[in-house]
Amino acid sequence: MIEVKDLTFSYGKDKQVLHGLNFSVKDGEIFGFLGPNGSGKSTTQKILTGILGGHGGKVSLFGQDILTVHSKDFFQRIGVLFEFPYLYANLSAVDNLKYFSSFYPKAQLRDVEEVLEELEFKRDFLKKPVSSYSKGMRQRVSMARALISNPRLLFLDEPTSGLDPSGAVLFRRIIEKERQKGTTVFLTTHNMLDADLLCDRVAFIVGGNIVALDTPKNLKEQHSNYRVAVDYLYQGKREEKTIEVGELETGIPFPHDKIISIHSGEPTLEDMFIQYTGRGLT
């Protein structure tokens, strides 16, 4: 679906921000592209979506070089959710989506109100201007805009930004539903929970270089200390012991009356990012 080979980009002679990126994204895959601010991830996404030109190397989507393709059909297969909602503030959610729908063939489109209903948008705001919406409501309309054309390739930049926990769960469910339809998703986010739960693979980018690329599970397992912390009750007292994972093969290796919880020592995805880059996701 996406092939990137030796991708470079510079803002002027002395400001090279991408240093020969190489990666591919398979059909129907959710691919996480993660990095701190200034790492090059937004520049990469702008190149992949055709917003930014002048790059070196090769970028192909749907098997076509993005530098040489100029057909409407090519870009009509792509949906984009920008980090900052791009909506007309004086128009309602419905009118915004009807306007953006006009750029696509009717046979390709989803029903505006059905998409908003799936995103649990408040019905009493359907025809009120966007200027009256909360950040979370604007995010729902922006996601609806990205989905309205039934894209084969979906670029999502911080999709759960501005959402409360229930909204974030809803968006993750919708993204997973898109994957089940066969949609390919390119996800950039600072939210490690989103990346861990959704992504088939993730790439860590820092300083314009990809420093790690693997499944979230593999990245964490490669750096596990293979220990678990066991909380338990024994003779009326709450205790905790840290033991090697292998010690559990024959049962709990110490006297106890009740096991309260067992926590693995496996690092989180954010732990992995900091380890690879020396920086937090800010």
PDB file of C-alpha atoms in Angstrom:
ATOM      1  CA  MET A   1       0.000   0.000   0.000  1.00  0.00           C
ATOM      2  CA  ILE A   2       2.802   2.413   0.966  1.00  0.00           C
ATOM      3  CA  GLU A   3       6.453   2.054  -0.075  1.00  0.00           C
ATOM      4  CA  VAL A   4       9.052   4.554   1.109  1.00  0.00           C
ATOM      5  CA  LYS A   5      12.650   4.233  -0.085  1.00  0.00           C
ATOM      6  CA  ASP A   6      15.538   6.522   0.873  1.00  0.00           C
ATOM      7  CA  LEU A   7      13.175   9.404   1.657  1.00  0.00           C
ATOM      8  CA  THR A   8      14.941  12.702   2.294  1.00  0.00           C
ATOM      9  CA  PHE A   9      13.665  16.233   2.709  1.00  0.00           C
ATOM     10  CA  SER A  10      15.199  19.599   3.501  1.00  0.00           C
ATOM     11  CA  TYR A  11      13.780  22.995   4.422  1.00  0.00           C
ATOM     12  CA  GLY A  12      16.531  24.983   2.724  1.00  0.00           C
ATOM     13  CA  LYS A  13      20.190  24.079   2.279  1.00  0.00           C
ATOM     14  CA  ASP A  14      21.087  23.599   5.926  1.00  0.00           C
ATOM     15  CA  LYS A  15      17.850  22.178   7.345  1.00  0.00           C
ATOM     16  CA  GLN A  16      17.631  18.532   6.314  1.00  0.00           C
ATOM     17  CA  VAL A  17      14.845  16.956   8.385  1.00  0.00           C
ATOM     18  CA  LEU A  18      14.542  13.461   6.838  1.00  0.00           C
ATOM     19  CA  HIS A  19      17.662  11.359   6.372  1.00  0.00           C
ATOM     20  CA  GLY A  20      16.830   8.452   4.090  1.00  0.00           C
ATOM     21  CA  LEU A  21      13.733   6.784   5.550  1.00  0.00           C
ATOM     22  CA  ASN A  22      12.856   3.244   4.474  1.00  0.00           C
ATOM     23  CA  PHE A  23       9.623   1.491   5.418  1.00  0.00           C
ATOM     24  CA  SER A  24       6.524  -0.089   3.914  1.00  0.00           C
ATOM     25  CA  VAL A  25       2.908  -0.409   5.017  1.00  0.00           C
ATOM     26  CA  LYS A  26       0.871  -3.462   4.006  1.00  0.00           C
ATOM     27  CA  ASP A  27      -2.711  -3.501   2.775  1.00  0.00           C
ATOM     28  CA  GLY A  28      -5.110  -3.520   5.719  1.00  0.00           C
ATOM     29  CA  GLU A  29      -2.387  -2.757   8.268  1.00  0.00           C
ATOM     30  CA  ILE A  30      -2.524  -0.161  11.035  1.00  0.00           C
ATOM     31  CA  PHE A  31       0.956   1.348  11.036  1.00  0.00           C
ATOM     32  CA  GLY A  32       2.029   3.662  13.848  1.00  0.00           C
ATOM     33  CA  PHE A  33       4.531   6.428  13.095  1.00  0.00           C
ATOM     34  CA  LEU A  34       5.677   7.759  16.458  1.00  0.00           C
ATOM     35  CA  GLY A  35       8.061  10.489  17.465  1.00  0.00           C
ATOM     36  CA  PRO A  36       8.517  13.641  19.527  1.00  0.00           C
ATOM     37  CA  ASN A  37       7.831  17.088  18.121  1.00  0.00           C
ATOM     38  CA  GLY A  38      10.422  18.053  15.529  1.00  0.00           C
ATOM     39  CA  SER A  39      11.313  14.447  14.735  1.00  0.00           C
ATOM     40  CA  GLY A  40      10.111  14.566  11.116  1.00  0.00           C
ATOM     41  CA  LYS A  41       6.865  12.633  11.446  1.00  0.00           C
ATOM     42  CA  SER A  42       4.596  15.498  10.331  1.00  0.00           C
ATOM     43  CA  THR A  43       6.870  16.247   7.367  1.00  0.00           C
ATOM     44  CA  THR A  44       6.729  12.579   6.387  1.00  0.00           C
ATOM     45  CA  GLN A  45       2.946  12.505   6.577  1.00  0.00           C
ATOM     46  CA  LYS A  46       2.657  15.680   4.485  1.00  0.00           C
ATOM     47  CA  ILE A  47       4.821  14.065   1.808  1.00  0.00           C
ATOM     48  CA  LEU A  48       2.789  10.845   1.859  1.00  0.00           C
ATOM     49  CA  THR A  49      -0.489  12.745   1.470  1.00  0.00           C
ATOM     50  CA  GLY A  50       0.813  14.868  -1.409  1.00  0.00           C
ATOM     51  CA  ILE A  51       0.665  18.125   0.554  1.00  0.00           C
ATOM     52  CA  LEU A  52       4.437  18.646   0.502  1.00  0.00           C
ATOM     53  CA  GLY A  53       6.630  18.121  -2.555  1.00  0.00           C
ATOM     54  CA  GLY A  54      10.324  18.440  -3.291  1.00  0.00           C
ATOM     55  CA  HIS A  55      11.478  15.297  -1.490  1.00  0.00           C
ATOM     56  CA  GLY A  56      14.294  12.960  -2.421  1.00  0.00           C
ATOM     57  CA  GLY A  57      13.986   9.194  -2.727  1.00  0.00           C
ATOM     58  CA  LYS A  58      10.806   7.424  -3.748  1.00  0.00           C
ATOM     59  CA  VAL A  59       7.315   7.347  -2.251  1.00  0.00           C
ATOM     60  CA  SER A  60       4.594   5.190  -3.787  1.00  0.00           C
ATOM     61  CA  LEU A  61       0.977   4.701  -2.745  1.00  0.00           C
ATOM     62  CA  PHE A  62      -1.259   2.090  -4.385  1.00  0.00           C
ATOM     63  CA  GLY A  63       1.814   1.128  -6.431  1.00  0.00           C
ATOM     64  CA  GLN A  64       2.105   4.605  -7.985  1.00  0.00           C
ATOM     65  CA  ASP A  65       4.862   7.175  -7.500  1.00  0.00           C
ATOM     66  CA  ILE A  66       3.339  10.155  -5.696  1.00  0.00           C
ATOM     67  CA  LEU A  67       5.495  12.579  -7.714  1.00  0.00           C
ATOM     68  CA  THR A  68       4.092  11.494 -11.069  1.00  0.00           C
ATOM     69  CA  VAL A  69       0.444  10.817 -10.305  1.00  0.00           C
ATOM     70  CA  HIS A  70      -2.034  13.665 -10.745  1.00  0.00           C
ATOM     71  CA  SER A  71      -5.405  11.944 -11.137  1.00  0.00           C
ATOM     72  CA  LYS A  72      -8.419  12.734  -8.983  1.00  0.00           C
ATOM     73  CA  ASP A  73      -9.074   9.016  -8.534  1.00  0.00           C
ATOM     74  CA  PHE A  74      -5.732   8.587  -6.782  1.00  0.00           C
ATOM     75  CA  PHE A  75      -6.396  11.188  -4.088  1.00  0.00           C
ATOM     76  CA  GLN A  76     -10.075  10.261  -3.763  1.00  0.00           C
ATOM     77  CA  ARG A  77      -8.940   6.946  -2.276  1.00  0.00           C
ATOM     78  CA  ILE A  78      -7.233   8.762   0.625  1.00  0.00           C
ATOM     79  CA  GLY A  79      -8.835  10.084   3.821  1.00  0.00           C
ATOM     80  CA  VAL A  80      -7.008  12.428   6.202  1.00  0.00           C
ATOM     81  CA  LEU A  81      -7.659  13.496   9.778  1.00  0.00           C
ATOM     82  CA  PHE A  82      -5.427  16.464  10.524  1.00  0.00           C
ATOM     83  CA  GLU A  83      -4.144  17.157  14.040  1.00  0.00           C
ATOM     84  CA  PHE A  84      -5.908  20.529  14.049  1.00  0.00           C
ATOM     85  CA  PRO A  85      -9.510  20.298  12.798  1.00  0.00           C
ATOM     86  CA  TYR A  86      -9.860  21.897   9.370  1.00  0.00           C
ATOM     87  CA  LEU A  87     -13.510  22.905   9.293  1.00  0.00           C
ATOM     88  CA  TYR A  88     -15.512  25.965   8.282  1.00  0.00           C
ATOM     89  CA  ALA A  89     -16.502  27.526  11.596  1.00  0.00           C
ATOM     90  CA  ASN A  90     -19.580  29.307  10.251  1.00  0.00           C
ATOM     91  CA  LEU A  91     -21.032  26.082   8.805  1.00  0.00           C
ATOM     92  CA  SER A  92     -22.691  23.238  10.691  1.00  0.00           C
ATOM     93  CA  ALA A  93     -21.358  19.694  10.913  1.00  0.00           C
ATOM     94  CA  VAL A  94     -23.826  18.570   8.241  1.00  0.00           C
ATOM     95  CA  ASP A  95     -23.018  21.448   5.886  1.00  0.00           C
ATOM     96  CA  ASN A  96     -19.252  20.951   6.326  1.00  0.00           C
ATOM     97  CA  LEU A  97     -19.560  17.285   5.445  1.00  0.00           C
ATOM     98  CA  LYS A  98     -21.864  17.919   2.499  1.00  0.00           C
ATOM     99  CA  TYR A  99     -19.367  20.440   1.145  1.00  0.00           C
ATOM    100  CA  PHE A 100     -16.385  18.089   1.506  1.00  0.00           C
ATOM    101  CA  SER A 101     -18.470  15.257   0.036  1.00  0.00           C
ATOM    102  CA  SER A 102     -18.862  17.247  -3.169  1.00  0.00           C
ATOM    103  CA  PHE A 103     -15.241  16.437  -4.064  1.00  0.00           C
ATOM    104  CA  TYR A 104     -15.973  12.689  -4.360  1.00  0.00           C
ATOM    105  CA  PRO A 105     -18.115  10.481  -6.614  1.00  0.00           C
ATOM    106  CA  LYS A 106     -21.579   9.968  -5.107  1.00  0.00           C
ATOM    107  CA  ALA A 107     -21.268   6.187  -5.352  1.00  0.00           C
ATOM    108  CA  GLN A 108     -18.235   6.328  -3.042  1.00  0.00           C
ATOM    109  CA  LEU A 109     -19.853   8.350  -0.275  1.00  0.00           C
ATOM    110  CA  ARG A 110     -21.333   7.334   3.046  1.00  0.00           C
ATOM    111  CA  ASP A 111     -24.449   8.978   4.454  1.00  0.00           C
ATOM    112  CA  VAL A 112     -23.513  12.111   6.404  1.00  0.00           C
ATOM    113  CA  GLU A 113     -25.884  11.627   9.321  1.00  0.00           C
ATOM    114  CA  GLU A 114     -25.112   7.897   9.606  1.00  0.00           C
ATOM    115  CA  VAL A 115     -21.385   8.622   9.962  1.00  0.00           C
ATOM    116  CA  LEU A 116     -22.040  11.295  12.592  1.00  0.00           C
ATOM    117  CA  GLU A 117     -24.332   8.919  14.458  1.00  0.00           C
ATOM    118  CA  GLU A 118     -21.610   6.253  14.474  1.00  0.00           C
ATOM    119  CA  LEU A 119     -19.291   8.868  15.992  1.00  0.00           C
ATOM    120  CA  GLU A 120     -21.942   9.614  18.648  1.00  0.00           C
ATOM    121  CA  PHE A 121     -22.219  13.238  17.600  1.00  0.00           C
ATOM    122  CA  LYS A 122     -24.909  15.146  19.517  1.00  0.00           C
ATOM    123  CA  ARG A 123     -27.968  15.412  17.274  1.00  0.00           C
ATOM    124  CA  ASP A 124     -29.036  18.787  18.625  1.00  0.00           C
ATOM    125  CA  PHE A 125     -25.769  20.259  17.286  1.00  0.00           C
ATOM    126  CA  LEU A 126     -26.056  18.812  13.767  1.00  0.00           C
ATOM    127  CA  LYS A 127     -27.111  22.114  12.241  1.00  0.00           C
ATOM    128  CA  LYS A 128     -25.434  24.513  14.656  1.00  0.00           C
ATOM    129  CA  PRO A 129     -22.213  26.249  13.524  1.00  0.00           C
ATOM    130  CA  VAL A 130     -18.882  24.597  14.252  1.00  0.00           C
ATOM    131  CA  SER A 131     -17.856  27.723  16.165  1.00  0.00           C
ATOM    132  CA  SER A 132     -20.225  26.585  18.942  1.00  0.00           C
ATOM    133  CA  TYR A 133     -18.659  23.105  19.250  1.00  0.00           C
ATOM    134  CA  SER A 134     -16.299  21.801  21.915  1.00  0.00           C
ATOM    135  CA  LYS A 135     -12.889  20.424  20.888  1.00  0.00           C
ATOM    136  CA  GLY A 136     -14.186  16.866  21.175  1.00  0.00           C
ATOM    137  CA  MET A 137     -17.183  17.633  18.951  1.00  0.00           C
ATOM    138  CA  ARG A 138     -14.912  19.204  16.327  1.00  0.00           C
ATOM    139  CA  GLN A 139     -12.731  16.095  16.446  1.00  0.00           C
ATOM    140  CA  ARG A 140     -15.785  13.945  15.718  1.00  0.00           C
ATOM    141  CA  VAL A 141     -16.676  16.065  12.688  1.00  0.00           C
ATOM    142  CA  SER A 142     -13.069  15.914  11.478  1.00  0.00           C
ATOM    143  CA  MET A 143     -13.081  12.130  11.778  1.00  0.00           C
ATOM    144  CA  ALA A 144     -16.396  12.030   9.904  1.00  0.00           C
ATOM    145  CA  ARG A 145     -14.785  14.099   7.160  1.00  0.00           C
ATOM    146  CA  ALA A 146     -11.943  11.557   6.886  1.00  0.00           C
ATOM    147  CA  LEU A 147     -14.380   8.617   6.737  1.00  0.00           C
ATOM    148  CA  ILE A 148     -17.142  10.080   4.564  1.00  0.00           C
ATOM    149  CA  SER A 149     -15.505   8.984   1.293  1.00  0.00           C
ATOM    150  CA  ASN A 150     -14.866   5.338   2.278  1.00  0.00           C
ATOM    151  CA  PRO A 151     -11.083   5.723   1.812  1.00  0.00           C
ATOM    152  CA  ARG A 152      -8.835   2.765   1.108  1.00  0.00           C
ATOM    153  CA  LEU A 153      -5.964   4.551   2.867  1.00  0.00           C
ATOM    154  CA  LEU A 154      -6.556   6.591   6.014  1.00  0.00           C
ATOM    155  CA  PHE A 155      -4.061   9.019   7.543  1.00  0.00           C
ATOM    156  CA  LEU A 156      -4.853   9.830  11.178  1.00  0.00           C
ATOM    157  CA  ASP A 157      -2.884  12.499  13.047  1.00  0.00           C
ATOM    158  CA  GLU A 158      -3.591  12.450  16.812  1.00  0.00           C
ATOM    159  CA  PRO A 159      -7.100  11.012  16.328  1.00  0.00           C
ATOM    160  CA  THR A 160      -8.047  10.882  20.029  1.00  0.00           C
ATOM    161  CA  SER A 161      -6.802  14.394  20.831  1.00  0.00           C
ATOM    162  CA  GLY A 162      -9.409  16.385  22.736  1.00  0.00           C
ATOM    163  CA  LEU A 163     -11.566  13.362  23.515  1.00  0.00           C
ATOM    164  CA  ASP A 164     -12.599  12.128  26.940  1.00  0.00           C
ATOM    165  CA  PRO A 165     -11.854   8.454  27.794  1.00  0.00           C
ATOM    166  CA  SER A 166     -15.166   7.172  26.430  1.00  0.00           C
ATOM    167  CA  GLY A 167     -14.622   9.128  23.217  1.00  0.00           C
ATOM    168  CA  ALA A 168     -11.125   7.690  22.856  1.00  0.00           C
ATOM    169  CA  VAL A 169     -12.524   4.147  23.261  1.00  0.00           C
ATOM    170  CA  LEU A 170     -15.145   4.922  20.594  1.00  0.00           C
ATOM    171  CA  PHE A 171     -12.533   6.188  18.138  1.00  0.00           C
ATOM    172  CA  ARG A 172     -10.334   3.130  18.691  1.00  0.00           C
ATOM    173  CA  ARG A 173     -13.350   0.930  18.000  1.00  0.00           C
ATOM    174  CA  ILE A 174     -14.079   2.812  14.778  1.00  0.00           C
ATOM    175  CA  ILE A 175     -10.446   2.607  13.628  1.00  0.00           C
ATOM    176  CA  GLU A 176     -10.472  -1.134  14.293  1.00  0.00           C
ATOM    177  CA  LYS A 177     -13.700  -1.404  12.291  1.00  0.00           C
ATOM    178  CA  GLU A 178     -11.991   0.332   9.371  1.00  0.00           C
ATOM    179  CA  ARG A 179      -9.164  -2.208   9.530  1.00  0.00           C
ATOM    180  CA  GLN A 180     -11.709  -5.039   9.401  1.00  0.00           C
ATOM    181  CA  LYS A 181     -13.096  -3.480   6.200  1.00  0.00           C
ATOM    182  CA  GLY A 182      -9.609  -3.675   4.686  1.00  0.00           C
ATOM    183  CA  THR A 183      -8.703  -0.008   5.114  1.00  0.00           C
ATOM    184  CA  THR A 184      -5.004   0.715   5.599  1.00  0.00           C
ATOM    185  CA  VAL A 185      -4.317   3.169   8.438  1.00  0.00           C
ATOM    186  CA  PHE A 186      -1.228   5.345   8.897  1.00  0.00           C
ATOM    187  CA  LEU A 187      -1.382   6.618  12.482  1.00  0.00           C
ATOM    188  CA  THR A 188       0.719   9.361  14.049  1.00  0.00           C
ATOM    189  CA  THR A 189       0.148   9.918  17.745  1.00  0.00           C
ATOM    190  CA  HIS A 190       1.691  10.771  21.100  1.00  0.00           C
ATOM    191  CA  ASN A 191      -0.784   8.441  22.792  1.00  0.00           C
ATOM    192  CA  MET A 192       1.067   5.210  23.511  1.00  0.00           C
ATOM    193  CA  LEU A 193      -2.105   3.421  24.596  1.00  0.00           C
ATOM    194  CA  ASP A 194      -3.651   4.084  21.167  1.00  0.00           C
ATOM    195  CA  ALA A 195      -0.514   2.823  19.444  1.00  0.00           C
ATOM    196  CA  ASP A 196      -0.223  -0.275  21.616  1.00  0.00           C
ATOM    197  CA  LEU A 197      -3.873  -1.298  21.269  1.00  0.00           C
ATOM    198  CA  LEU A 198      -4.312  -0.509  17.574  1.00  0.00           C
ATOM    199  CA  CYS A 199      -1.073  -0.875  15.658  1.00  0.00           C
ATOM    200  CA  ASP A 200       0.180  -3.993  13.912  1.00  0.00           C
ATOM    201  CA  ARG A 201       3.616  -2.379  13.726  1.00  0.00           C
ATOM    202  CA  VAL A 202       5.149   0.887  14.894  1.00  0.00           C
ATOM    203  CA  ALA A 203       8.126   2.914  13.741  1.00  0.00           C
ATOM    204  CA  PHE A 204       9.965   5.246  16.103  1.00  0.00           C
ATOM    205  CA  ILE A 205      11.400   8.315  14.371  1.00  0.00           C
ATOM    206  CA  VAL A 206      13.756  10.829  15.965  1.00  0.00           C
ATOM    207  CA  GLY A 207      15.969  13.402  14.311  1.00  0.00           C
ATOM    208  CA  GLY A 208      14.696  12.397  10.873  1.00  0.00           C
ATOM    209  CA  ASN A 209      15.793   8.761  11.290  1.00  0.00           C
ATOM    210  CA  ILE A 210      13.820   5.619  12.046  1.00  0.00           C
ATOM    211  CA  VAL A 211      15.468   4.093  15.112  1.00  0.00           C
ATOM    212  CA  ALA A 212      13.164   1.093  15.619  1.00  0.00           C
ATOM    213  CA  LEU A 213      10.430  -0.677  13.648  1.00  0.00           C
ATOM    214  CA  ASP A 214       8.562  -3.758  14.875  1.00  0.00           C
ATOM    215  CA  THR A 215       5.310  -4.908  16.446  1.00  0.00           C
ATOM    216  CA  PRO A 216       4.536  -3.336  19.836  1.00  0.00           C
ATOM    217  CA  LYS A 217       4.623  -6.815  21.377  1.00  0.00           C
ATOM    218  CA  ASN A 218       8.073  -7.629  20.006  1.00  0.00           C
ATOM    219  CA  LEU A 219       9.539  -4.285  21.034  1.00  0.00           C
ATOM    220  CA  LYS A 220       8.381  -4.795  24.613  1.00  0.00           C
ATOM    221  CA  GLU A 221       9.336  -8.467  24.841  1.00  0.00           C
ATOM    222  CA  GLN A 222      12.848  -7.802  23.554  1.00  0.00           C
ATOM    223  CA  HIS A 223      13.487  -5.620  26.589  1.00  0.00           C
ATOM    224  CA  SER A 224      11.540  -7.507  29.235  1.00  0.00           C
ATOM    225  CA  ASN A 225      13.316  -8.355  32.477  1.00  0.00           C
ATOM    226  CA  TYR A 226      11.217 -11.566  32.673  1.00  0.00           C
ATOM    227  CA  ARG A 227      10.150 -10.860  36.220  1.00  0.00           C
ATOM    228  CA  VAL A 228       6.730 -10.546  37.837  1.00  0.00           C
ATOM    229  CA  ALA A 229       5.605  -8.785  41.004  1.00  0.00           C
ATOM    230  CA  VAL A 230       3.153 -10.832  43.063  1.00  0.00           C
ATOM    231  CA  ASP A 231       0.863  -9.184  45.624  1.00  0.00           C
ATOM    232  CA  TYR A 232      -0.570 -11.670  48.121  1.00  0.00           C
ATOM    233  CA  LEU A 233      -2.007 -12.209  51.587  1.00  0.00           C
ATOM    234  CA  TYR A 234      -0.295 -14.499  54.093  1.00  0.00           C
ATOM    235  CA  GLN A 235      -1.278 -14.910  57.735  1.00  0.00           C
ATOM    236  CA  GLY A 236      -3.380 -11.753  57.613  1.00  0.00           C
ATOM    237  CA  LYS A 237      -0.655  -9.548  56.131  1.00  0.00           C
ATOM    238  CA  ARG A 238      -0.361  -8.144  52.614  1.00  0.00           C
ATOM    239  CA  GLU A 239       3.014  -8.894  51.052  1.00  0.00           C
ATOM    240  CA  GLU A 240       4.760  -8.424  47.698  1.00  0.00           C
ATOM    241  CA  LYS A 241       7.516 -10.500  46.082  1.00  0.00           C
ATOM    242  CA  THR A 242       9.296 -10.108  42.747  1.00  0.00           C
ATOM    243  CA  ILE A 243      10.243 -13.421  41.143  1.00  0.00           C
ATOM    244  CA  GLU A 244      11.498 -14.765  37.813  1.00  0.00           C
ATOM    245  CA  VAL A 245       8.762 -15.710  35.329  1.00  0.00           C
ATOM    246  CA  GLY A 246      10.120 -19.257  35.118  1.00  0.00           C
ATOM    247  CA  GLU A 247       9.452 -19.790  38.800  1.00  0.00           C
ATOM    248  CA  LEU A 248       5.708 -19.748  38.090  1.00  0.00           C
ATOM    249  CA  GLU A 249       5.884 -22.896  35.957  1.00  0.00           C
ATOM    250  CA  THR A 250       5.389 -25.110  39.005  1.00  0.00           C
ATOM    251  CA  GLY A 251       3.036 -22.739  40.833  1.00  0.00           C
ATOM    252  CA  ILE A 252       3.578 -19.931  43.315  1.00  0.00           C
ATOM    253  CA  PRO A 253       6.957 -20.749  44.936  1.00  0.00           C
ATOM    254  CA  PHE A 254       6.265 -19.323  48.401  1.00  0.00           C
ATOM    255  CA  PRO A 255       3.606 -19.742  51.096  1.00  0.00           C
ATOM    256  CA  HIS A 256       0.490 -17.623  50.659  1.00  0.00           C
ATOM    257  CA  ASP A 257      -3.185 -17.616  51.570  1.00  0.00           C
ATOM    258  CA  LYS A 258      -4.512 -15.545  48.663  1.00  0.00           C
ATOM    259  CA  ILE A 259      -3.044 -14.049  45.480  1.00  0.00           C
ATOM    260  CA  ILE A 260      -4.238 -10.476  44.982  1.00  0.00           C
ATOM    261  CA  SER A 261      -2.503  -9.587  41.715  1.00  0.00           C
ATOM    262  CA  ILE A 262       0.407 -10.463  39.437  1.00  0.00           C
ATOM    263  CA  HIS A 263       2.141  -7.744  37.391  1.00  0.00           C
ATOM    264  CA  SER A 264       4.722  -8.433  34.706  1.00  0.00           C
ATOM    265  CA  GLY A 265       7.924  -6.440  34.515  1.00  0.00           C
ATOM    266  CA  GLU A 266       7.459  -5.932  30.775  1.00  0.00           C
ATOM    267  CA  PRO A 267       8.175  -2.328  29.763  1.00  0.00           C
ATOM    268  CA  THR A 268       5.491  -0.145  28.200  1.00  0.00           C
ATOM    269  CA  LEU A 269       5.652   1.124  24.636  1.00  0.00           C
ATOM    270  CA  GLU A 270       6.494   4.568  25.993  1.00  0.00           C
ATOM    271  CA  ASP A 271       9.353   3.040  27.998  1.00  0.00           C
ATOM    272  CA  MET A 272      10.630   1.600  24.727  1.00  0.00           C
ATOM    273  CA  PHE A 273      10.414   4.912  22.941  1.00  0.00           C
ATOM    274  CA  ILE A 274      12.388   6.676  25.650  1.00  0.00           C
ATOM    275  CA  GLN A 275      14.972   3.906  25.633  1.00  0.00           C
ATOM    276  CA  TYR A 276      15.483   4.147  21.870  1.00  0.00           C
ATOM    277  CA  THR A 277      15.441   7.924  21.601  1.00  0.00           C
ATOM    278  CA  GLY A 278      16.342   9.272  25.021  1.00  0.00           C
ATOM    279  CA  ARG A 279      13.324  11.549  24.770  1.00  0.00           C
ATOM    280  CA  GLY A 280       9.717  11.545  25.904  1.00  0.00           C
ATOM    281  CA  LEU A 281       6.821  11.812  23.498  1.00  0.00           C
ATOM    282  CA  THR A 282       6.283  15.563  23.838  1.00  0.00           C
TER     283      THR A 282
END
